[in-house]
Coordinates of C-alpha atoms in Angstrom, one line a residue:
M1 CA 11.9 18.5 16.1
I2 CA 12.0 17.9 12.3
L3 CA 9.4 15.2 12.8
F4 CA 7.0 17.7 14.4
V5 CA 7.5 20.2 11.5
I6 CA 6.9 17.3 8.9
A7 CA 3.7 16.2 10.6
Y8 CA 2.6 20.0 10.5
L9 CA 3.4 20.2 6.8
G10 CA 1.7 16.9 6.1
G11 CA -1.5 18.3 7.6
V12 CA -1.1 21.5 5.5
L13 CA -0.6 19.3 2.3
T14 CA -3.9 17.7 2.6
I15 CA -5.7 20.6 1.1
L16 CA -3.7 20.0 -2.2
S17 CA -5.1 16.6 -2.5
P18 CA -8.2 16.0 -4.9
C19 CA -9.7 13.8 -2.2
I20 CA -10.4 17.0 -0.2
L21 CA -13.1 17.9 -2.9
P22 CA -16.1 16.3 -1.2
V23 CA -15.1 18.1 2.0
L24 CA -14.8 21.5 0.7
P25 CA -18.5 22.2 0.2
F26 CA -19.0 21.5 3.9
V27 CA -16.4 24.0 4.9
F28 CA -17.4 26.7 2.4
A29 CA -20.9 26.3 3.8
R30 CA -19.8 28.4 6.7
G31 CA -17.8 30.9 4.4
D32 CA -20.4 33.6 4.7
Q33 CA -20.7 33.5 8.4
P34 CA -18.4 34.8 11.3
F35 CA -15.3 32.9 11.5
L36 CA -15.0 32.8 15.4
R37 CA -18.4 31.5 15.8
S38 CA -18.9 29.4 12.8
G39 CA -15.6 28.5 10.9
L40 CA -13.4 28.1 13.9
P41 CA -15.9 25.7 15.6
L42 CA -16.1 23.6 12.6
L43 CA -12.3 23.3 12.2
L44 CA -12.2 22.5 16.0
G45 CA -14.8 19.7 15.5
M46 CA -12.6 18.4 12.7
V47 CA -9.5 18.4 14.9
L48 CA -11.3 16.7 17.8
T49 CA -12.6 14.0 15.5
F50 CA -9.0 13.4 14.1
A51 CA -7.6 13.4 17.7
G52 CA -10.3 11.0 18.8
V53 CA -10.0 8.5 16.0
A54 CA -6.1 8.6 16.5
S55 CA -6.5 7.9 20.2
L56 CA -8.7 5.0 19.4
A57 CA -6.1 3.7 17.0
A58 CA -3.6 3.8 19.8
V59 CA -5.6 2.2 22.4
G60 CA -7.4 -0.4 20.4
G61 CA -6.7 -0.6 16.7
G62 CA -9.1 -3.2 15.6
W63 CA -12.3 -1.9 16.8
A64 CA -11.3 1.6 16.2
V65 CA -11.6 0.9 12.4
E66 CA -15.2 -0.3 13.1
A67 CA -16.0 2.8 15.1
N68 CA -14.7 5.0 12.2
Q69 CA -16.7 3.1 9.7
Y70 CA -19.9 3.4 11.7
G71 CA -19.0 7.1 12.3
R72 CA -18.8 7.5 8.6
L73 CA -22.4 6.3 8.0
V74 CA -23.6 8.8 10.8
A75 CA -21.7 11.6 9.1
I76 CA -23.3 10.8 5.8
V77 CA -26.6 10.9 7.1
L78 CA -25.9 14.2 8.9
M79 CA -24.2 15.8 5.8
A80 CA -27.3 14.8 3.7
L81 CA -29.5 16.4 6.1
F82 CA -27.5 19.6 6.1
G83 CA -27.5 19.7 2.5
V84 CA -31.4 19.4 2.2
T85 CA -31.8 22.1 4.7
L86 CA -29.7 24.4 2.6
L87 CA -31.8 23.7 -0.3
F88 CA -35.2 24.2 1.7
P89 CA -34.9 27.0 4.3
S90 CA -38.3 26.3 5.8
L91 CA -37.3 22.7 6.5
A92 CA -34.1 23.9 7.9
E93 CA -35.9 26.2 10.3
R94 CA -38.2 23.3 11.4
L95 CA -35.5 20.8 11.9
T96 CA -32.9 22.9 13.6
R97 CA -35.1 24.9 15.9
P98 CA -34.0 22.9 19.0
L99 CA -30.4 22.7 17.9
V100 CA -30.4 26.6 17.1
G101 CA -32.1 27.3 20.3
W102 CA -29.4 25.4 22.3
G103 CA -26.6 26.9 20.2
E104 CA -28.1 30.4 20.8
R105 CA -28.3 29.8 24.6
L106 CA -24.6 28.5 24.6
S107 CA -23.6 31.4 22.4
A108 CA -25.4 33.8 24.6
S109 CA -23.5 32.6 27.7
A110 CA -20.2 32.9 25.9
S111 CA -20.6 36.1 23.7
P112 CA -21.7 39.6 24.3
A113 CA -25.3 40.4 23.7
G114 CA -26.4 41.3 20.3
G115 CA -23.7 39.1 18.6
S116 CA -24.6 37.5 15.2
G117 CA -23.4 34.5 13.3
G118 CA -24.1 30.7 13.0
S119 CA -24.6 28.3 15.9
F120 CA -21.4 27.2 17.7
V121 CA -22.6 23.8 18.5
A122 CA -24.1 23.2 15.0
S123 CA -20.8 24.0 13.4
L124 CA -18.9 22.1 15.8
L125 CA -21.1 19.0 15.0
L126 CA -20.6 19.7 11.3
G127 CA -16.9 19.7 12.0
V128 CA -17.0 16.4 13.8
A129 CA -19.0 14.8 10.9
T130 CA -16.7 16.3 8.3
G131 CA -13.7 15.1 10.2
L132 CA -15.1 11.6 10.1
L133 CA -15.5 11.9 6.3
W134 CA -11.9 13.6 5.7
A135 CA -9.8 11.3 7.9
P136 CA -9.7 8.2 5.7
C137 CA -8.4 10.5 2.7
A138 CA -5.1 11.7 4.2
G139 CA -1.9 10.5 3.1
P140 CA 1.3 8.6 4.0
I141 CA 2.4 11.2 6.8
L142 CA -0.9 10.6 8.7
G143 CA -0.5 6.8 8.1
L144 CA 3.0 7.0 9.6
L145 CA 1.7 8.9 12.7
L146 CA -1.3 6.5 13.2
T147 CA 0.9 3.5 12.9
G148 CA 3.3 4.9 15.5
A149 CA 0.3 5.7 17.8
A150 CA -1.1 2.2 17.4
L151 CA 2.3 0.5 17.9
G152 CA 3.6 2.6 20.8
G153 CA 0.4 3.4 22.6
A154 CA -0.7 6.8 23.8
S155 CA 2.2 9.0 24.7
A156 CA 2.9 12.8 25.0
R157 CA 5.0 12.6 22.0
T158 CA 2.4 10.9 19.7
S159 CA -0.3 13.2 21.0
F160 CA 1.9 16.3 20.1
L161 CA 2.6 14.8 16.6
L162 CA -1.1 14.2 16.0
L163 CA -1.8 17.8 17.2
A164 CA 0.8 19.1 14.8
Y165 CA -0.8 17.3 12.0
A166 CA -4.2 18.5 12.8
A167 CA -2.9 22.0 13.4
G168 CA -1.5 21.9 9.8
A169 CA -4.7 20.7 8.3
A170 CA -6.8 23.2 10.2
T171 CA -4.3 26.1 9.0
S172 CA -4.8 25.3 5.4
L173 CA -8.6 24.9 5.7
A174 CA -8.8 28.0 7.8
A175 CA -7.1 29.9 5.0
A176 CA -9.6 28.4 2.5
L177 CA -12.4 29.3 4.7
L178 CA -11.4 32.9 5.2
I179 CA -10.7 33.4 1.4
G180 CA -13.8 31.5 0.4
G181 CA -15.8 33.7 3.0
R182 CA -14.6 37.0 1.3
V183 CA -15.5 35.7 -2.1
F184 CA -18.9 34.8 -1.0
Q185 CA -19.5 38.1 0.6
A186 CA -18.4 39.8 -2.6
M187 CA -20.5 37.7 -4.7
K188 CA -23.7 38.4 -2.5
K189 CA -23.1 42.2 -2.5
S190 CA -22.5 42.4 -6.3
L191 CA -25.1 40.0 -7.6
G192 CA -27.6 39.8 -4.8
A193 CA -27.5 36.0 -5.1
G194 CA -27.2 34.9 -1.6
E195 CA -30.1 32.6 -1.7
W196 CA -28.9 30.9 -5.0
I197 CA -25.4 30.7 -3.4
R198 CA -27.0 28.9 -0.5
R199 CA -28.9 26.5 -2.7
G200 CA -25.6 25.9 -4.8
I201 CA -23.9 25.0 -1.7
G202 CA -26.5 22.5 -0.8
V203 CA -26.5 21.0 -4.2
A204 CA -22.5 20.6 -4.1
L205 CA -22.8 19.2 -0.5
L206 CA -25.4 16.7 -1.7
C207 CA -23.1 15.7 -4.6
G208 CA -20.2 15.3 -2.1
V209 CA -22.4 13.1 0.2
A210 CA -23.2 10.9 -2.8
A211 CA -19.5 10.6 -3.8
I212 CA -18.7 9.6 -0.2
A213 CA -21.5 7.2 0.0
L214 CA -20.3 5.5 -3.2
G215 CA -16.7 5.2 -1.9
L216 CA -15.3 7.8 -4.3
D217 CA -13.6 9.7 -1.4
T218 CA -11.6 6.6 -0.5
G219 CA -11.5 5.0 -3.9
V220 CA -11.3 7.0 -7.1
L221 CA -10.4 10.2 -5.4
A222 CA -7.8 8.6 -3.2
R223 CA -6.2 7.1 -6.2
I224 CA -6.1 10.6 -7.8
S225 CA -4.6 11.9 -4.6
L226 CA -1.8 9.2 -4.7
S227 CA -0.7 10.6 -8.1
S228 CA -0.8 14.3 -7.0
T229 CA 0.4 14.9 -3.5
A230 CA 1.7 11.5 -2.3
S231 CA 5.0 11.9 -3.9
L232 CA 5.6 15.3 -2.1
E233 CA 4.4 13.8 1.2
Q234 CA 6.5 10.7 0.7
S235 CA 9.5 12.8 0.1
L236 CA 9.0 14.4 3.5
V237 CA 8.5 11.0 5.1
D238 CA 11.7 9.7 3.4
R239 CA 13.7 12.4 5.1
V240 CA 12.9 10.7 8.4
R241 CA 12.3 7.2 7.1
P242 CA 14.6 6.4 4.0
P243 CA 13.0 3.9 1.9
P244 CA 14.9 0.7 1.4
P245 CA 17.3 0.5 -1.6
A246 CA 15.8 -1.5 -4.5
P247 CA 17.7 -4.7 -5.3
T248 CA 19.0 -5.1 -8.7
P249 CA 18.3 -8.4 -10.3
A250 CA 21.8 -9.5 -10.0
A251 CA 21.8 -8.7 -6.2
A252 CA 18.3 -10.3 -5.8
N253 CA 19.6 -13.6 -7.1
A254 CA 23.1 -13.4 -5.5
S255 CA 24.3 -15.8 -2.9
A256 CA 28.0 -14.6 -3.2
S257 CA 27.8 -12.9 0.3
T258 CA 26.7 -16.0 2.0
K259 CA 29.2 -17.3 4.6
T260 CA 30.0 -21.1 4.6
A261 CA 28.6 -23.3 7.2
D262 CA 32.0 -24.3 8.2
A263 CA 32.2 -21.1 10.4
L264 CA 29.4 -19.3 11.9
P265 CA 30.7 -16.2 13.6
V266 CA 28.4 -13.8 15.4
E267 CA 27.5 -11.1 12.8
D268 CA 27.6 -7.5 14.0
L269 CA 23.9 -7.1 13.9
H270 CA 21.4 -6.2 16.7
P271 CA 18.2 -6.7 15.0
T272 CA 14.7 -6.4 16.5
L273 CA 11.2 -7.6 15.6
D274 CA 9.6 -4.5 17.0
G275 CA 7.7 -2.2 14.4
A276 CA 5.4 -4.5 12.5
V277 CA 2.0 -2.9 11.8
Q278 CA 0.4 -6.5 12.4
W279 CA 1.1 -10.1 12.9
L280 CA -0.5 -13.0 11.2
N281 CA -0.6 -16.4 12.4
S282 CA 0.9 -15.4 15.9
E283 CA 0.8 -12.8 18.5
P284 CA 3.6 -10.2 18.3
L285 CA 7.0 -11.8 19.0
G286 CA 10.3 -10.6 20.1
F287 CA 13.7 -12.1 20.7
D288 CA 13.1 -11.9 24.3
K289 CA 10.3 -14.3 24.0
L290 CA 12.3 -16.5 21.6
R291 CA 15.3 -17.2 23.9
G292 CA 16.4 -20.7 23.7
K293 CA 15.0 -21.1 20.2
V294 CA 16.8 -21.1 16.9
V295 CA 15.1 -18.5 14.6
L296 CA 15.0 -18.3 10.9
V297 CA 13.9 -14.7 9.8
D298 CA 12.7 -14.7 6.1
F299 CA 12.3 -11.4 4.5
W300 CA 9.9 -11.7 1.5
T301 CA 7.0 -10.0 -0.4
Y302 CA 4.1 -11.9 -2.2
S303 CA 4.6 -10.6 -5.7
C304 CA 8.5 -11.2 -5.8
I305 CA 9.2 -14.3 -8.0
N306 CA 12.5 -14.9 -6.2
C307 CA 10.8 -14.9 -2.8
L308 CA 8.0 -17.3 -4.2
R309 CA 10.7 -19.8 -5.4
S310 CA 12.2 -19.8 -1.9
L311 CA 9.1 -20.1 0.0
P312 CA 8.7 -24.0 -0.6
Y313 CA 12.0 -24.5 1.2
V314 CA 11.2 -22.1 4.1
R315 CA 7.9 -23.9 4.5
A316 CA 9.4 -27.4 4.5
W317 CA 12.1 -26.3 7.1
A318 CA 9.4 -24.9 9.4
Q319 CA 7.5 -28.2 9.2
K320 CA 10.6 -30.5 9.5
Y321 CA 12.3 -28.8 12.5
K322 CA 9.4 -27.2 14.4
D323 CA 9.7 -29.9 17.1
K324 CA 13.5 -29.4 17.4
G325 CA 13.4 -25.9 18.5
L326 CA 13.3 -24.0 15.2
V327 CA 11.0 -21.0 14.9
V328 CA 10.4 -19.5 11.3
I329 CA 9.3 -15.9 11.1
G330 CA 8.2 -14.4 7.8
V331 CA 8.7 -10.7 7.6
H332 CA 6.7 -9.2 4.8
A333 CA 8.2 -6.0 3.4
P334 CA 6.3 -4.7 0.4
E335 CA 7.8 -3.6 -2.9
F336 CA 4.6 -2.2 -4.4
A337 CA 1.9 -0.1 -2.8
F338 CA -0.7 -2.9 -3.1
E339 CA 1.4 -5.2 -1.0
K340 CA 0.9 -2.9 2.1
D341 CA -2.8 -3.9 2.0
I342 CA -3.1 -6.4 4.9
D343 CA -6.0 -8.2 3.3
N344 CA -3.9 -8.8 0.2
V345 CA -1.3 -10.2 2.3
R346 CA -3.6 -12.4 4.4
K347 CA -4.9 -13.9 1.2
A348 CA -1.5 -14.6 -0.1
V349 CA -0.4 -16.2 3.1
A350 CA -3.5 -18.6 2.9
D351 CA -3.0 -19.3 -0.9
L352 CA 0.8 -20.1 -0.1
K353 CA -0.2 -22.3 2.8
L354 CA 2.2 -20.5 5.3
D355 CA 1.2 -21.3 8.9
Y356 CA 4.4 -19.8 10.7
P357 CA 4.3 -16.2 12.2
I358 CA 4.3 -13.4 9.7
A359 CA 5.2 -9.9 10.6
I360 CA 3.7 -7.2 8.4
D361 CA 6.6 -4.7 8.1
N362 CA 5.1 -2.0 6.0
D363 CA 7.3 0.7 7.5
F364 CA 10.4 -1.3 6.9
K365 CA 11.3 -1.0 10.7
I366 CA 12.4 -4.6 11.2
W367 CA 14.1 -4.4 7.6
R368 CA 16.2 -1.6 8.8
S369 CA 17.0 -3.1 12.0
F370 CA 18.6 -6.2 10.2
K371 CA 20.3 -3.7 7.7
N372 CA 18.6 -5.6 5.0
Q373 CA 18.5 -4.7 1.3
Y374 CA 17.3 -7.9 -0.6
W375 CA 14.2 -9.8 -1.5
P376 CA 14.4 -12.6 -0.3
A377 CA 16.8 -12.5 2.6
H378 CA 17.2 -15.3 5.2
F379 CA 18.8 -14.5 8.7
F380 CA 19.9 -17.4 11.0
I381 CA 19.6 -16.6 14.7
D382 CA 20.9 -18.6 17.5
T383 CA 19.2 -19.3 21.0
Q384 CA 20.7 -16.1 22.5
G385 CA 19.3 -13.8 19.8
R386 CA 22.5 -13.4 17.7
V387 CA 22.7 -13.4 14.0
R388 CA 25.0 -16.2 13.0
H389 CA 24.4 -16.5 9.2
H390 CA 22.7 -14.9 6.4
Q391 CA 21.6 -15.8 2.8
F392 CA 20.7 -13.2 0.4
G393 CA 18.6 -14.1 -2.8
E394 CA 17.2 -17.5 -3.8
G395 CA 19.4 -20.5 -3.9
G396 CA 21.9 -22.1 -1.4
D397 CA 19.0 -24.1 0.2
A398 CA 21.1 -27.1 1.0
E399 CA 23.7 -24.9 2.8
S400 CA 21.0 -23.0 4.6
E401 CA 19.4 -26.2 6.0
Q402 CA 22.8 -27.3 7.2
V403 CA 23.2 -24.0 9.1
I404 CA 19.8 -24.8 10.7
Q405 CA 20.9 -28.1 11.7
R406 CA 24.2 -26.9 13.1
L407 CA 22.4 -24.2 15.3
L408 CA 20.2 -26.7 16.6
A409 CA 22.8 -29.0 17.5
E410 CA 24.6 -26.1 19.3
A411 CA 21.4 -26.0 21.3
G412 CA 21.5 -29.6 22.5
H413 CA 19.4 -31.1 19.8
A414 CA 21.5 -34.1 18.5
D415 CA 18.7 -36.2 17.0
M416 CA 18.3 -34.2 13.7
P417 CA 16.2 -35.9 11.0
A418 CA 18.1 -37.5 8.4
G419 CA 18.9 -36.0 5.0
L420 CA 17.8 -32.7 3.5
V421 CA 14.4 -31.7 2.4
K422 CA 13.3 -32.4 -1.2
V423 CA 10.9 -29.9 -2.7
E424 CA 8.7 -30.6 -5.6
A425 CA 7.3 -27.2 -6.3
S426 CA 4.8 -26.2 -9.1
G427 CA 3.6 -22.9 -10.9
A428 CA 5.6 -19.9 -10.0
Q429 CA 7.1 -21.5 -7.1
A430 CA 9.0 -24.2 -9.2
A431 CA 12.9 -23.6 -9.3
A432 CA 14.1 -21.3 -12.3
D433 CA 16.0 -22.4 -15.3
N434 CA 18.8 -19.9 -14.6
A435 CA 21.1 -21.5 -17.1
D436 CA 19.0 -20.3 -20.0
T437 CA 17.5 -17.0 -18.9
A438 CA 18.8 -14.0 -20.7
S439 CA 15.9 -11.5 -19.7
P440 CA 16.0 -9.3 -16.5
E441 CA 13.4 -8.3 -14.3
T442 CA 11.7 -5.2 -16.0
Y443 CA 9.7 -2.5 -14.4
I444 CA 6.9 -0.7 -16.2
G445 CA 6.4 2.3 -14.0
Y446 CA 8.7 5.1 -15.1
D447 CA 10.8 5.1 -11.8
R448 CA 12.8 2.1 -12.9
A449 CA 11.6 1.4 -16.6
E450 CA 14.3 0.4 -19.0
N451 CA 14.4 -0.7 -22.5
F452 CA 11.1 0.8 -23.5
A453 CA 10.8 0.9 -27.5
S454 CA 7.7 2.9 -28.4
A455 CA 8.3 6.0 -30.2
G456 CA 8.7 9.1 -28.0
G457 CA 9.5 7.1 -25.0
L458 CA 7.4 6.9 -21.7
K459 CA 5.3 10.0 -20.9
H460 CA 5.2 10.5 -17.1
D461 CA 1.7 10.7 -15.5
K462 CA 0.1 11.5 -18.8
L463 CA -2.5 9.6 -20.7
V464 CA -0.9 8.6 -24.0
N465 CA -2.1 6.5 -27.0
Y466 CA 1.1 4.4 -27.5
A467 CA 1.7 2.6 -30.8
T468 CA 3.0 -1.0 -30.8
H469 CA 6.3 -1.8 -32.2
A470 CA 6.8 -4.7 -34.8
G471 CA 10.5 -5.4 -34.5
L472 CA 11.6 -5.6 -30.9
A473 CA 15.1 -6.5 -30.0
L474 CA 15.8 -8.8 -27.2
N475 CA 14.4 -7.4 -23.9
Q476 CA 12.9 -4.5 -25.5
W477 CA 9.0 -3.9 -24.6
T478 CA 6.2 -1.7 -25.8
L479 CA 2.9 -0.5 -25.0
A480 CA -0.2 -0.3 -27.3
G481 CA -3.3 1.8 -26.7
P482 CA -4.2 4.4 -24.1
W483 CA -2.0 4.0 -21.1
K484 CA -1.2 6.4 -18.1
V485 CA 2.3 5.4 -16.9
G486 CA 3.0 6.3 -13.2
L487 CA 5.7 6.0 -10.8
Q488 CA 5.4 2.2 -10.1
S489 CA 2.8 1.0 -12.8
A490 CA 0.8 1.8 -15.9
V491 CA -2.9 1.8 -16.3
L492 CA -4.9 1.0 -19.3
T493 CA -7.9 3.2 -19.7
K494 CA -9.9 1.5 -22.6
P495 CA -10.2 -2.2 -23.7
G496 CA -8.0 -3.5 -26.5
G497 CA -4.7 -2.1 -25.3
G498 CA -1.6 -4.2 -24.6
I499 CA 1.9 -4.9 -23.9
A500 CA 4.6 -6.7 -25.9
Y501 CA 8.1 -8.0 -24.8
Q502 CA 10.8 -9.8 -26.7
F503 CA 12.2 -12.3 -24.1
H504 CA 14.6 -15.3 -23.8
A505 CA 13.6 -17.5 -20.8
R506 CA 11.6 -20.6 -19.9
D507 CA 9.1 -18.6 -17.7
L508 CA 7.6 -15.2 -18.1
H509 CA 5.6 -13.7 -15.3
L510 CA 3.8 -10.3 -15.0
V511 CA 2.7 -8.6 -12.0
L512 CA -0.9 -7.3 -12.7
G513 CA -3.8 -5.8 -10.8
S514 CA -7.0 -3.9 -11.5
A515 CA -7.1 -0.2 -11.1
E516 CA -10.6 -0.5 -10.0
E517 CA -10.4 -2.6 -6.8
G518 CA -12.3 -6.0 -7.2
K519 CA -13.1 -5.6 -10.8
P520 CA -11.9 -8.6 -13.1
V521 CA -9.9 -7.8 -16.1
R522 CA -10.0 -10.4 -19.0
F523 CA -6.8 -10.8 -21.1
K524 CA -5.5 -12.7 -24.1
V525 CA -1.8 -14.0 -24.5
T526 CA 0.0 -15.0 -27.6
I527 CA 3.7 -16.2 -28.2
D528 CA 4.9 -15.3 -31.7
G529 CA 1.6 -14.2 -32.6
K530 CA -0.1 -17.7 -31.8
P531 CA -1.8 -19.0 -28.7
P532 CA 0.7 -20.5 -26.3
G533 CA -0.7 -24.1 -26.3
D534 CA 1.4 -26.3 -24.1
D535 CA 3.7 -23.4 -23.3
H536 CA 1.0 -21.6 -21.3
G537 CA 1.6 -20.6 -17.6
V538 CA -0.6 -21.6 -14.6
D539 CA -2.6 -18.4 -15.0
V540 CA -3.4 -18.8 -18.8
D541 CA -5.1 -21.5 -20.7
A542 CA -4.0 -23.1 -23.9
E543 CA -5.8 -20.6 -25.9
G544 CA -4.2 -17.8 -24.1
N545 CA -7.2 -16.7 -22.1
G546 CA -6.9 -15.3 -18.5
T547 CA -8.4 -13.0 -16.1
I548 CA -6.8 -10.5 -13.4
T549 CA -8.7 -11.3 -10.3
G550 CA -6.4 -9.6 -7.8
Q551 CA -3.0 -7.7 -7.5
R552 CA -0.4 -10.4 -7.6
L553 CA 2.1 -12.1 -9.9
Y554 CA 0.7 -14.0 -12.9
Q555 CA 2.7 -16.8 -14.6
M556 CA 1.9 -16.2 -18.4
V557 CA 4.5 -18.6 -20.1
R558 CA 6.2 -21.9 -19.0
Q559 CA 7.8 -23.3 -22.2
K560 CA 8.0 -27.0 -22.4
G561 CA 10.5 -27.1 -25.3
P562 CA 13.9 -25.5 -26.2
V563 CA 14.3 -21.8 -24.9
T564 CA 14.8 -19.4 -27.7
D565 CA 14.1 -15.7 -28.3
R566 CA 10.3 -15.2 -28.5
R567 CA 7.7 -12.4 -28.6
F568 CA 5.2 -12.1 -25.9
D569 CA 2.0 -10.1 -26.4
I570 CA -0.9 -9.6 -24.0
R571 CA -4.1 -7.8 -24.9
F572 CA -6.5 -6.7 -22.3
L573 CA -10.2 -7.1 -23.1
D574 CA -11.4 -4.8 -20.4
P575 CA -10.2 -1.4 -19.1
D576 CA -8.4 -0.7 -15.9
A577 CA -5.6 -3.2 -16.2
E578 CA -2.6 -2.0 -14.1
A579 CA 0.8 -3.6 -15.0
Y580 CA 3.8 -3.3 -12.7
S581 CA 6.7 -5.6 -13.8
F582 CA 8.0 -8.6 -15.9
T583 CA 10.0 -11.3 -14.1
F584 CA 11.6 -14.4 -15.8
G585 CA 13.2 -17.7 -14.9

């Protein structure tokens, strides 16, 4: 029952989101007409559109997306035409004469003679179009419902959840429409400005159409929405789906909980591979299909440095033992919001040359079934689907391979390849110099930020012009320039700003992206105030120049000489840089 209540509240909350702004003019356009004959059909059309798109997602996810995109194009044309007709009444009369006649005949058959108000069908069609425009702007609760519909297929429970969400959205918009209608009626009576109100609505509607056509409803406004209502919605979701606990640096690198290969007892776990929102390199897999195979399940996420340093071994094991009965499955469980983007994951999988099956676990369903808490985490499963061993954090690679060999031997494969794999990794995937690393993973978003040194501290969700700090102690960091610090990241709004960090490690990495999707952002790196020279990382040249080309981990520093305390500075030459976290090794 609680999930139905949350679905309803999720629908209600959509009106608080700034991404609703392009839609409100379409709703208020019916504010001065009878609610039952104009406003209610509009809302009904929106609800029907939502239910239709959701049903398509449940039946056939891939082509539903395409249908929705074409539907948006049709809706944009319809909205633009409607806006022009508000500006030019004579054109409206000419263009809508057949539709109005149809609507009047329909209304006449359903209403007493002499009734007044707008066309039921016209309002219904407007609602359908508005629903197509509004659907992509909804928040994480709708995402949860649509994911469940797509994965579980059409069912009575899914249908009722979608109806509960739609009812919540219709309730909030109905309230806005009724209040807006009274406001418009009062303005018309007191000012006699009905025609100007009509034209003003037309202008607002065309502005909304332009915003939607330019992608602002799913781009800029969607990002604004994320910072305003997503946290409230997410807190509701978390009551049903608690988020995974964040690993500490020590836990992420720990291997103390790993059992020895001398004894491989059956661990008290009953995992499942159900719940992935999509699979890459494979059709959906389950342990029922994998009976008779030894399975290695690797939990990872593509911006995690510990995961990246483990992947060369996982990739090598998959290749070495694939003909001996080993199946490797990567479970991609995102840490940051951008890692939920399947296109981002698909690109990372291609760049990292991972050809084994990858389950996209955006809702952490597989994660929870394994009772996992760490990135990376390896679970070793025998031919009967039982967990026999696990490894948390990077390291323990020789022992892990011996476990694979032992489980394959139990399955009757005695002719194992000789020796253990030898990995020669480069860039961010190269093994860390843990013996001389004194700097911890450091988050820039205020949710987990530590050791920030700028005067006044971090200001949550506010644009602040931060001043740099000349004398940083070890592991202190600071911002410079106009930054807006959010829950997970900080965004630079003007060129010339930067970040400084006093660190002690061979390698320094920074997870970066662009706040404006697809826009490159140039940057300049210095170490102790000088170009890095031979100490530059793979994403920076010797002069310290680099460019953000996507949302991922960037290697800024790889020192060739002795490791000492050093100051790292990065200055961004373009606006919209988005910074998430530092990692070291």
